Short mmCIF file of C-alpha atoms in Angstrom, two decimals:
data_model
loop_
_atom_site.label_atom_id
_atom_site.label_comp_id
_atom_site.label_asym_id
_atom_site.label_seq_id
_atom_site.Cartn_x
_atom_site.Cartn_y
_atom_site.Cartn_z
CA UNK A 1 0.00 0.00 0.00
CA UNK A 2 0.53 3.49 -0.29
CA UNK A 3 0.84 5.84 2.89
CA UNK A 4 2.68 8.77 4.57
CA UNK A 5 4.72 6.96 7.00
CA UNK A 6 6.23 9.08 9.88
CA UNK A 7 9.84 7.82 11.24
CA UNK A 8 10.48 11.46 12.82
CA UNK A 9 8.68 14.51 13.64
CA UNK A 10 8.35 17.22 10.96
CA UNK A 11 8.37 20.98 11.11
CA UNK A 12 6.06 21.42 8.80
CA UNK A 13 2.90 19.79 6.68
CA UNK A 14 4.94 20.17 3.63
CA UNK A 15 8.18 17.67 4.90
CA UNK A 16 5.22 14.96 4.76
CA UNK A 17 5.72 11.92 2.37
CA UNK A 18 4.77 9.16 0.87
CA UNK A 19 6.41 5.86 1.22
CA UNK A 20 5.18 2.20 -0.22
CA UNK A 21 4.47 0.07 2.85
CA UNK A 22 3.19 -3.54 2.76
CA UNK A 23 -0.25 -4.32 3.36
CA UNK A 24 -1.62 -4.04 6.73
CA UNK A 25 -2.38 -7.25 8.39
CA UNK A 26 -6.04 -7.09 10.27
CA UNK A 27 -5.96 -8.40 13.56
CA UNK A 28 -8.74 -10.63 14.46
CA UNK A 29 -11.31 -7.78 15.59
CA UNK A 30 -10.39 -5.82 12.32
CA UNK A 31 -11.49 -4.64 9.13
CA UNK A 32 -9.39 -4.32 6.16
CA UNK A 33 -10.48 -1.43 4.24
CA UNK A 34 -10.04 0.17 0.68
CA UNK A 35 -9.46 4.15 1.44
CA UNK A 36 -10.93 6.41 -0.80
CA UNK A 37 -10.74 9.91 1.00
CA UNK A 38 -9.44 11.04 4.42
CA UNK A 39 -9.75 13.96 6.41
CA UNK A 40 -7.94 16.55 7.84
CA UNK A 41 -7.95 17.61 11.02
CA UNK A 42 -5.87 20.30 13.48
CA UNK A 43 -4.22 17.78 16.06
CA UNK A 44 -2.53 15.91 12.58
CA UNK A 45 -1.11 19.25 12.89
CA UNK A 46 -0.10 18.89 16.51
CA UNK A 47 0.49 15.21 15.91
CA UNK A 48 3.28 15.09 13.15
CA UNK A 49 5.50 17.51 15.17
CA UNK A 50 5.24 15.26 18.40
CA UNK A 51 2.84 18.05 19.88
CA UNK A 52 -0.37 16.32 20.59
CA UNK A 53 -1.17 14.65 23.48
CA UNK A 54 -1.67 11.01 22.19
CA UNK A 55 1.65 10.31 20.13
CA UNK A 56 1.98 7.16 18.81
CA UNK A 57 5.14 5.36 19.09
CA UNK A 58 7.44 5.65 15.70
CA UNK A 59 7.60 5.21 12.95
CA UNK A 60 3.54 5.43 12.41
CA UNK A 61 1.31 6.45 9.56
CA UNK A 62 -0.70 9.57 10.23
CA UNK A 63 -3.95 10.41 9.41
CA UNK A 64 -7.49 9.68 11.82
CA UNK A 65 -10.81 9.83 9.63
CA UNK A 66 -11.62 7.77 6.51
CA UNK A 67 -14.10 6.61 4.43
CA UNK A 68 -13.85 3.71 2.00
CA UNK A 69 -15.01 0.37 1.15
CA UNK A 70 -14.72 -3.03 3.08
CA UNK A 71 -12.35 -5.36 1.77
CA UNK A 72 -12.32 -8.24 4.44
CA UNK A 73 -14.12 -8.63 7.90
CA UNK A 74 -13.03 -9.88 10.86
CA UNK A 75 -11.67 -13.29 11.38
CA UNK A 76 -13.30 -13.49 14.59
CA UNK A 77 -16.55 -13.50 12.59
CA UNK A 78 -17.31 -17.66 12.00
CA UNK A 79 -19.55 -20.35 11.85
CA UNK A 80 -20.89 -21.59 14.49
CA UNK A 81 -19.56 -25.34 15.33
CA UNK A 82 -21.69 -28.21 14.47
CA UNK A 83 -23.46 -30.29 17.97
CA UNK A 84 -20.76 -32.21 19.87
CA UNK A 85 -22.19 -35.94 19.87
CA UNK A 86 -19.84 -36.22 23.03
CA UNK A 87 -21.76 -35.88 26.23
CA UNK A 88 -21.33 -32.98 28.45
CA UNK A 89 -23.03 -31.29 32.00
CA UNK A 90 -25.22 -28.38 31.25
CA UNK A 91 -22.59 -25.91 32.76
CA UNK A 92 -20.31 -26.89 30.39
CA UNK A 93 -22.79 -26.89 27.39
CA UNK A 94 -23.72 -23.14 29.01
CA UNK A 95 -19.75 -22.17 28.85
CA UNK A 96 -19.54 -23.36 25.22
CA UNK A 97 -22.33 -21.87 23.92
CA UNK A 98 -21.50 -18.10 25.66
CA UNK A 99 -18.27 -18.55 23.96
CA UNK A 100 -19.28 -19.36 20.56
CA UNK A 101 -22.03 -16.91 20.65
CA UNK A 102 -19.46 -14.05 20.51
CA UNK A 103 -17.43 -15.81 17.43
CA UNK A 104 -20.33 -16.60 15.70
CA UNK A 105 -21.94 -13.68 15.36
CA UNK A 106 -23.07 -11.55 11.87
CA UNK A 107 -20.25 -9.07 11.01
CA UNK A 108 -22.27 -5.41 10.67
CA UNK A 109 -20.62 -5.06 7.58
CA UNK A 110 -19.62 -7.09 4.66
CA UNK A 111 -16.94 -6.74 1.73
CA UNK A 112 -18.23 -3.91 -0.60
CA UNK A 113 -20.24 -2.35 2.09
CA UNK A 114 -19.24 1.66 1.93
CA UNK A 115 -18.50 2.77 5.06
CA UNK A 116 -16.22 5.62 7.06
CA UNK A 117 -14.87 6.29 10.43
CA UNK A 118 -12.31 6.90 12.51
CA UNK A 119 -8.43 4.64 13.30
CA UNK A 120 -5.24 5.83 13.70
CA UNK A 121 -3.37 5.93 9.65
CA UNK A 122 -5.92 7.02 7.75
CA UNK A 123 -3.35 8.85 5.42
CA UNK A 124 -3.34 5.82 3.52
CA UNK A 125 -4.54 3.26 0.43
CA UNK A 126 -5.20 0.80 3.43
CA UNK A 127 -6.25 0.48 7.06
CA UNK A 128 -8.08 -1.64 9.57
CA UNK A 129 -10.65 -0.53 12.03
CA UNK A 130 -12.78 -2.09 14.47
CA UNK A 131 -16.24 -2.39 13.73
CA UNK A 132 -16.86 0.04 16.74
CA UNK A 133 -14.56 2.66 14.68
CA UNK A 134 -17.14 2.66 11.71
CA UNK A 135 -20.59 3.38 10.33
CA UNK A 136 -22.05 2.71 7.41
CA UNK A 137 -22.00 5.40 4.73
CA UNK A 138 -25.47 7.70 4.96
CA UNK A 139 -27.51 7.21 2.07
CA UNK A 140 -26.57 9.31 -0.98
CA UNK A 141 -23.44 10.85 0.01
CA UNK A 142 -20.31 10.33 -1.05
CA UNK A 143 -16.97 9.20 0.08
CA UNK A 144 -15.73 12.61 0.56
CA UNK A 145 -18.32 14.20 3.02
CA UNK A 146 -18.77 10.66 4.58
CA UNK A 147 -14.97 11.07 5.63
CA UNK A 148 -15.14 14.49 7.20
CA UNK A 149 -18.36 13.05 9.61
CA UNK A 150 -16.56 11.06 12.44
CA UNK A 151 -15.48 13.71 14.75
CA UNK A 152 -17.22 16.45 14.14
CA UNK A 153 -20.77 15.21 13.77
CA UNK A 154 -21.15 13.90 16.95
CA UNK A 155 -19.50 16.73 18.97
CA UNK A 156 -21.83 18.89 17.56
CA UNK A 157 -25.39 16.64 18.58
CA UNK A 158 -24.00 15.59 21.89
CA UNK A 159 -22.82 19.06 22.97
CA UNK A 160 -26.22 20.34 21.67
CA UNK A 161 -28.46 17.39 22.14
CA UNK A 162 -27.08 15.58 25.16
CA UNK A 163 -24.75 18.35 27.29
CA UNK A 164 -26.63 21.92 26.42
CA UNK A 165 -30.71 20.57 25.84
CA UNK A 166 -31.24 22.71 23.19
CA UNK A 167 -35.09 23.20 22.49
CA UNK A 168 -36.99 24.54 19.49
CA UNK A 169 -37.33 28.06 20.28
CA UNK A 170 -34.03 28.93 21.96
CA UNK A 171 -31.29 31.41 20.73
CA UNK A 172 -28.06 29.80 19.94
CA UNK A 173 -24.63 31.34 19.11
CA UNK A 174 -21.95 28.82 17.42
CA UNK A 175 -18.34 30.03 17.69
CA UNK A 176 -16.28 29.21 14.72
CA UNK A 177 -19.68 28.53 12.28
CA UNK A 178 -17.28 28.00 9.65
CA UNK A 179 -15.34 24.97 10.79
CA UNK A 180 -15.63 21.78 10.33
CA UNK A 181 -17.95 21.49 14.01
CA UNK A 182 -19.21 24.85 13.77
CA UNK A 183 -21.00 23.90 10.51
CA UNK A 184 -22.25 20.98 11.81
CA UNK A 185 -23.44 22.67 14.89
CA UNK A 186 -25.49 25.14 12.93
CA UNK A 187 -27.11 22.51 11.42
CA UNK A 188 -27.66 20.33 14.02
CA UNK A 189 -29.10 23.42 15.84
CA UNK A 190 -31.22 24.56 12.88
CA UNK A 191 -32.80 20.84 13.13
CA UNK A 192 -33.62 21.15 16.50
CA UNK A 193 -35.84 24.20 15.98
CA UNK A 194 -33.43 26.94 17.25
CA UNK A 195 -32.66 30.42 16.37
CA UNK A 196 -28.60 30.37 15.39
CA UNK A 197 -26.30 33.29 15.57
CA UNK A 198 -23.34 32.40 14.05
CA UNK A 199 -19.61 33.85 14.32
CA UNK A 200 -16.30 33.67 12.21
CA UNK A 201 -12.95 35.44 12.74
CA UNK A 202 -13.47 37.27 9.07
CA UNK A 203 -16.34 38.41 6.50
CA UNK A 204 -14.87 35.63 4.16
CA UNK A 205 -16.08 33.06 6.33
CA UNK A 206 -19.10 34.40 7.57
CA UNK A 207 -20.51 34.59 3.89
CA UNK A 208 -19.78 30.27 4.13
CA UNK A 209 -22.45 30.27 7.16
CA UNK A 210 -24.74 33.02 5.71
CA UNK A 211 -24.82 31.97 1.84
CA UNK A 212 -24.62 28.03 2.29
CA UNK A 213 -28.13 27.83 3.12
CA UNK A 214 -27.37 27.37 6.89
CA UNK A 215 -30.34 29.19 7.48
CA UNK A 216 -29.05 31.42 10.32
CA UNK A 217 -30.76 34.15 11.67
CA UNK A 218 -27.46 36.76 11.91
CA UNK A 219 -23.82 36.43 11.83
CA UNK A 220 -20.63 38.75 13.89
CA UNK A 221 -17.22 38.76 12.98
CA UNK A 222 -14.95 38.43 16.17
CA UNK A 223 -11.84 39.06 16.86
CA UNK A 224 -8.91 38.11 18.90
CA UNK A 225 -9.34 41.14 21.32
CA UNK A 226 -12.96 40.91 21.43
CA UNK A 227 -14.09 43.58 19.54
CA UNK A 228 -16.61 44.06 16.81
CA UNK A 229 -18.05 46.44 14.49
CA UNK A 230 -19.85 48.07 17.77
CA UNK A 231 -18.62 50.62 20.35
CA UNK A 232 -19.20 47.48 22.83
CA UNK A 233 -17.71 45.18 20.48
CA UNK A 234 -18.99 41.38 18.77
CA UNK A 235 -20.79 40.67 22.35
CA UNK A 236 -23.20 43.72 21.69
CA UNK A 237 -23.97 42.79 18.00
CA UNK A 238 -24.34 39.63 19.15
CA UNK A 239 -27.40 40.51 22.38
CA UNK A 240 -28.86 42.97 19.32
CA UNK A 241 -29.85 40.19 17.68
CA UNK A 242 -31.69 38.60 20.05
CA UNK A 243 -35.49 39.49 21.26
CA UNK A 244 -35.03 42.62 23.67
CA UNK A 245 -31.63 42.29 23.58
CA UNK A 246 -31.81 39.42 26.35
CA UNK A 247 -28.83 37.49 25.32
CA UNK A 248 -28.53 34.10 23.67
CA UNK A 249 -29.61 30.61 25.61
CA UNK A 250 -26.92 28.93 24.53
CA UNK A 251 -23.23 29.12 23.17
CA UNK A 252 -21.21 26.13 21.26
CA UNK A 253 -17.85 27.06 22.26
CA UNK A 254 -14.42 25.15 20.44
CA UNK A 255 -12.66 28.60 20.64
CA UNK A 256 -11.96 29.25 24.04
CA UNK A 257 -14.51 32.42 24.00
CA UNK A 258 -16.22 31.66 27.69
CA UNK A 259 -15.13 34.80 29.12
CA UNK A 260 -16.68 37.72 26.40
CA UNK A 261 -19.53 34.93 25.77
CA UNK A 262 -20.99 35.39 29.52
CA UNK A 263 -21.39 39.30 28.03
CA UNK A 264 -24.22 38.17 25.73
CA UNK A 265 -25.59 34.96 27.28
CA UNK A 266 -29.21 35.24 29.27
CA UNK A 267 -30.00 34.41 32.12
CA UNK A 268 -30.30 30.53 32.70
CA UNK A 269 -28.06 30.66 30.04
CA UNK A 270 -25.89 27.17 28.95
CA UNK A 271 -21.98 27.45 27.69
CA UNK A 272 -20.72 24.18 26.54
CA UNK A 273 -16.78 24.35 26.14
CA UNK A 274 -15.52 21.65 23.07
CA UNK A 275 -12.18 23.05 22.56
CA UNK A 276 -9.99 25.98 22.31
CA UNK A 277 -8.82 26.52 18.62
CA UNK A 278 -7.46 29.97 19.93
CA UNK A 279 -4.62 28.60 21.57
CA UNK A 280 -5.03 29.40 24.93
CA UNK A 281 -6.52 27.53 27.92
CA UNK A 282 -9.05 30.66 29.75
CA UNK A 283 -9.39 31.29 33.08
CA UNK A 284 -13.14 32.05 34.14
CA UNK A 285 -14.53 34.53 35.66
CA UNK A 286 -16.73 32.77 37.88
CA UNK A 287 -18.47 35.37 39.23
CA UNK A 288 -20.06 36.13 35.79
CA UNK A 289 -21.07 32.57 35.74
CA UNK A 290 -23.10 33.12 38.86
CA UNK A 291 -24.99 36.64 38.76
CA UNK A 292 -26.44 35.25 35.50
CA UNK A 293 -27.47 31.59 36.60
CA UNK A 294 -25.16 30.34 33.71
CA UNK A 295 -24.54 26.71 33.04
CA UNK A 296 -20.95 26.11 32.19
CA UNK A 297 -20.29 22.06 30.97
CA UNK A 298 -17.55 20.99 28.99
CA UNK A 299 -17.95 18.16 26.28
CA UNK A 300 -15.09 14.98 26.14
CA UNK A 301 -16.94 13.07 22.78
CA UNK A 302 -13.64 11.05 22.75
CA UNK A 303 -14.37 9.28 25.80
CA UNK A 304 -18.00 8.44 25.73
CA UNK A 305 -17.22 5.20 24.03
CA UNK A 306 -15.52 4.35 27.59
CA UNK A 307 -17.93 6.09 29.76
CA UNK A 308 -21.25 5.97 28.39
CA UNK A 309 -21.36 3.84 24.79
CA UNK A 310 -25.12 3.93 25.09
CA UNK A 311 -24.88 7.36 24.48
CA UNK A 312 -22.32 6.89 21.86
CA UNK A 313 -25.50 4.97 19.71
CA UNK A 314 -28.14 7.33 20.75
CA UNK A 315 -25.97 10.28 19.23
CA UNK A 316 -25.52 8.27 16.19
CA UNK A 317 -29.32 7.14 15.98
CA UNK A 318 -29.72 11.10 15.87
CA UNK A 319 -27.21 12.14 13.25
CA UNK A 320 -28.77 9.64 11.08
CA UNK A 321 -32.32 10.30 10.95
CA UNK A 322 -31.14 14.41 10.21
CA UNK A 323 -28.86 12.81 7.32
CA UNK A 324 -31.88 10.61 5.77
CA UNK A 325 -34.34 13.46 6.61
CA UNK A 326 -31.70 16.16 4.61
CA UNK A 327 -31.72 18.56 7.56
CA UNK A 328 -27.69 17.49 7.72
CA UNK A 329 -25.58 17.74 4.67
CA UNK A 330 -21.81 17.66 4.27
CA UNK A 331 -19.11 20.24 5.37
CA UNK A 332 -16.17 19.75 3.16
CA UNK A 333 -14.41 22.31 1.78
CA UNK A 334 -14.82 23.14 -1.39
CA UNK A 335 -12.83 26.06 -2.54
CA UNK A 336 -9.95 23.56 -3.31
CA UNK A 337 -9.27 20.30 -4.55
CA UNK A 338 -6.87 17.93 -2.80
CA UNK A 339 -6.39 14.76 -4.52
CA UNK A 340 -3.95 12.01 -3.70
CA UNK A 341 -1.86 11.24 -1.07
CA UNK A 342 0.90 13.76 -2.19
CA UNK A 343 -1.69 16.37 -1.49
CA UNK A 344 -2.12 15.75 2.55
CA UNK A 345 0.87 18.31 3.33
CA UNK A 346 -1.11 21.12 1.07
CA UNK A 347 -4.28 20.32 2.95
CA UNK A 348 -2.29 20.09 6.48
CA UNK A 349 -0.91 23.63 5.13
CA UNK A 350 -3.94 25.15 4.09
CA UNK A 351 -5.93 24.03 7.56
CA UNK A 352 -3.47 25.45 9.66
CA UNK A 353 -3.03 28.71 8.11
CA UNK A 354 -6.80 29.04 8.49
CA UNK A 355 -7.24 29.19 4.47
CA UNK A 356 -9.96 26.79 4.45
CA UNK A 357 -13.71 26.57 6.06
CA UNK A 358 -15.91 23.13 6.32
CA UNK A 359 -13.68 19.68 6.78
CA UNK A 360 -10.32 19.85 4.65
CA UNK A 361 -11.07 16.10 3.21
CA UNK A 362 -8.00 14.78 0.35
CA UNK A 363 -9.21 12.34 -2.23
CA UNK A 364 -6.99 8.96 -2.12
CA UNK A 365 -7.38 7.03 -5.59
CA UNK A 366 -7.15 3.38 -5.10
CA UNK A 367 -4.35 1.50 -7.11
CA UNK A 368 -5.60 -1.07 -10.21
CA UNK A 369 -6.85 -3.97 -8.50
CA UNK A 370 -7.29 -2.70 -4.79
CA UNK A 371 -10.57 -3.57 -4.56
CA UNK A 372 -9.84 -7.58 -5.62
CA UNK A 373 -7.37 -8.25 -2.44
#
């Protein structure tokens, strides 16, 4: 196969390249799978300088979301074994059937199925996943959106759904609307009947949110310093917009925006931290938080498939019935094409220099004959 292979850290998106590797072996849990197009996301950034948190040991082939088509299932996936004509005591025959119930059991997917998700080395032709690290592909999209949908789709419901309790009717502001999350967050907002004030760090991509049939109700540039168009800055625009000036209920934070977002929040009012794409880790005024009753709740997606997995399916059982219903679309980035794994330091580039909006996905063309091994 075909992959971008890292033995060392680079310094920058464009030292990335690709190496021929052999085939991945699937373990007995895994699926092999045919990649067709991977996404980009900020901690590759962090990840192939040794920056991120979760570093994998070297040499390792970068690259986290995916979509593509099943070439092999899991091995642990077999018939069940014919009746033993050999006697045996009913705890035993309890203890062998438990055991083969788990081996014998229907694979979710099968070899052709499209499907995308999320494993470590997506930056490749080839990669194996768990079935728990995939869904299938939403009817009538394509490989491309599919493989921007992984992370960001379910941040967005489960800090809005599950953490905040958004309800038709309520104000929302989404930080970042034209990211990868903040796009889906709109939508996912939109769906549930809310009122969605959107903000960007420019006028370039605001006009993503306002003319990309989001639907939003207004839209504020922000800046680093806090400060807007308005003598009280992006705060003010943003309470102006909102009936009597009250405030909005809720605010979808990645940024790292608490602090000037408690100036335009209402009362009863719900901040839901995801991240903080501005670099810098905020201290609170708590204070704030408390003269306006304000919920503040922060939202760890990556572990609720240790800590609560029946939430994990709930979220998903969401997403899809907005994807079949078409009240959630895909985000990727458009402006650009990025085709082929030569491509993934131009995308890498291009997402950290903040050129892009949406989810940066690169196109991976299989080689002749992928599909047959």
């Amino acid at each position: 196969m075909r992959a971008i292979q890292i033995k060392e850290y680079v310094k920058t998106p464009s030292d990335l390249t690709v190496t021929t590797l052999p085939n991945p072996t699937p373990s007995p849990t895994q699926y092999l799978i045919a990649v067709h197009a991977s996404a980009t996301n900020f901690f590759d950034l962090l990840q192939i300088s040794g920056k991120y948190q979760h570093q994998p040991p070297l040499p390792w082939i970068s690259g986290s979301e995916f979509a593509g088509v099943v070439l092999a299932v899991p091995s642990c996936f077999s018939p069940s074994p014919s009746p033993s004509s050999s006697s045996s005591s009913p705890s035993e025959d309890s203890a062998s059937a438990s055991a083969s119930s788990a081996s014998s059991s229907t694979p979710k997917f099968q070899p052709g199925d499209p499907v995308f998700g999320a494993a470590q080395g997506s930056y490749a032709t080839l990669i194996c996943a768990t079935e728990s690290q995939l869904r299938a592909v939403p009817h009538g999209w394509g490989f491309e959106d599919a493989a921007g949908l992984m992370i960001t789709a379910p941040t967005a419901y489960a800090a809005l759904v599950i953490r905040a309790g958004v309800k038709r009717g309520d104000w929302v502001l989404v930080h970042a609307a034209a990211g990868g999350v903040g796009l889906a967050a709109v939508q996912v907002a939109k769906a549930l009947g809310a009122h969605v004030i959107a903000t960007a760090g420019s006028e370039g991509k605001l006009d993503v949110v306002r003319k990309g049939g989001f639907g939003v109700e207004g839209g504020v540039v922000y800046s680093g310093k806090g400060k807007g168009k308005g003598k009280g800055g992006w705060e003010e625009e943003v309470r102006a917009l909102t009936p009597g000036n009250r405030g909005v209920d809720v605010v979808f934070d990645p940024v790292g925006l608490v602090n000037a977002s408690l100036k335009c929040v209402a009362w009863n009012g719900r901040i839901v931290v995801i991240g903080f794409a501005a670099g810098e880790i905020e201290k609170v005024a708590m204070n704030r938080v408390l003269l306006k009753n304000v919920s503040l709740v922060g939202l760890h997606w990556g572990l609720y498939a240790q800590e609560e997995p029946e939430t994990v399916e709930r979220v998903w059982e969401g997403l899809f019935e907005l994807m079949e219903s078409g009240k959630f679309k895909g985000t990727r980035f458009r402006d650009r094409q990025f085709t082929g794994l030569e491509s993934v330091g131009e995308a890498l580039g291009a997402l950290g220099r903040r050129e892009t909006w949406g989810k940066v996905v690169v196109k991976v063309p299989q080689l002749e004959g992928a599909s047959k091994l």
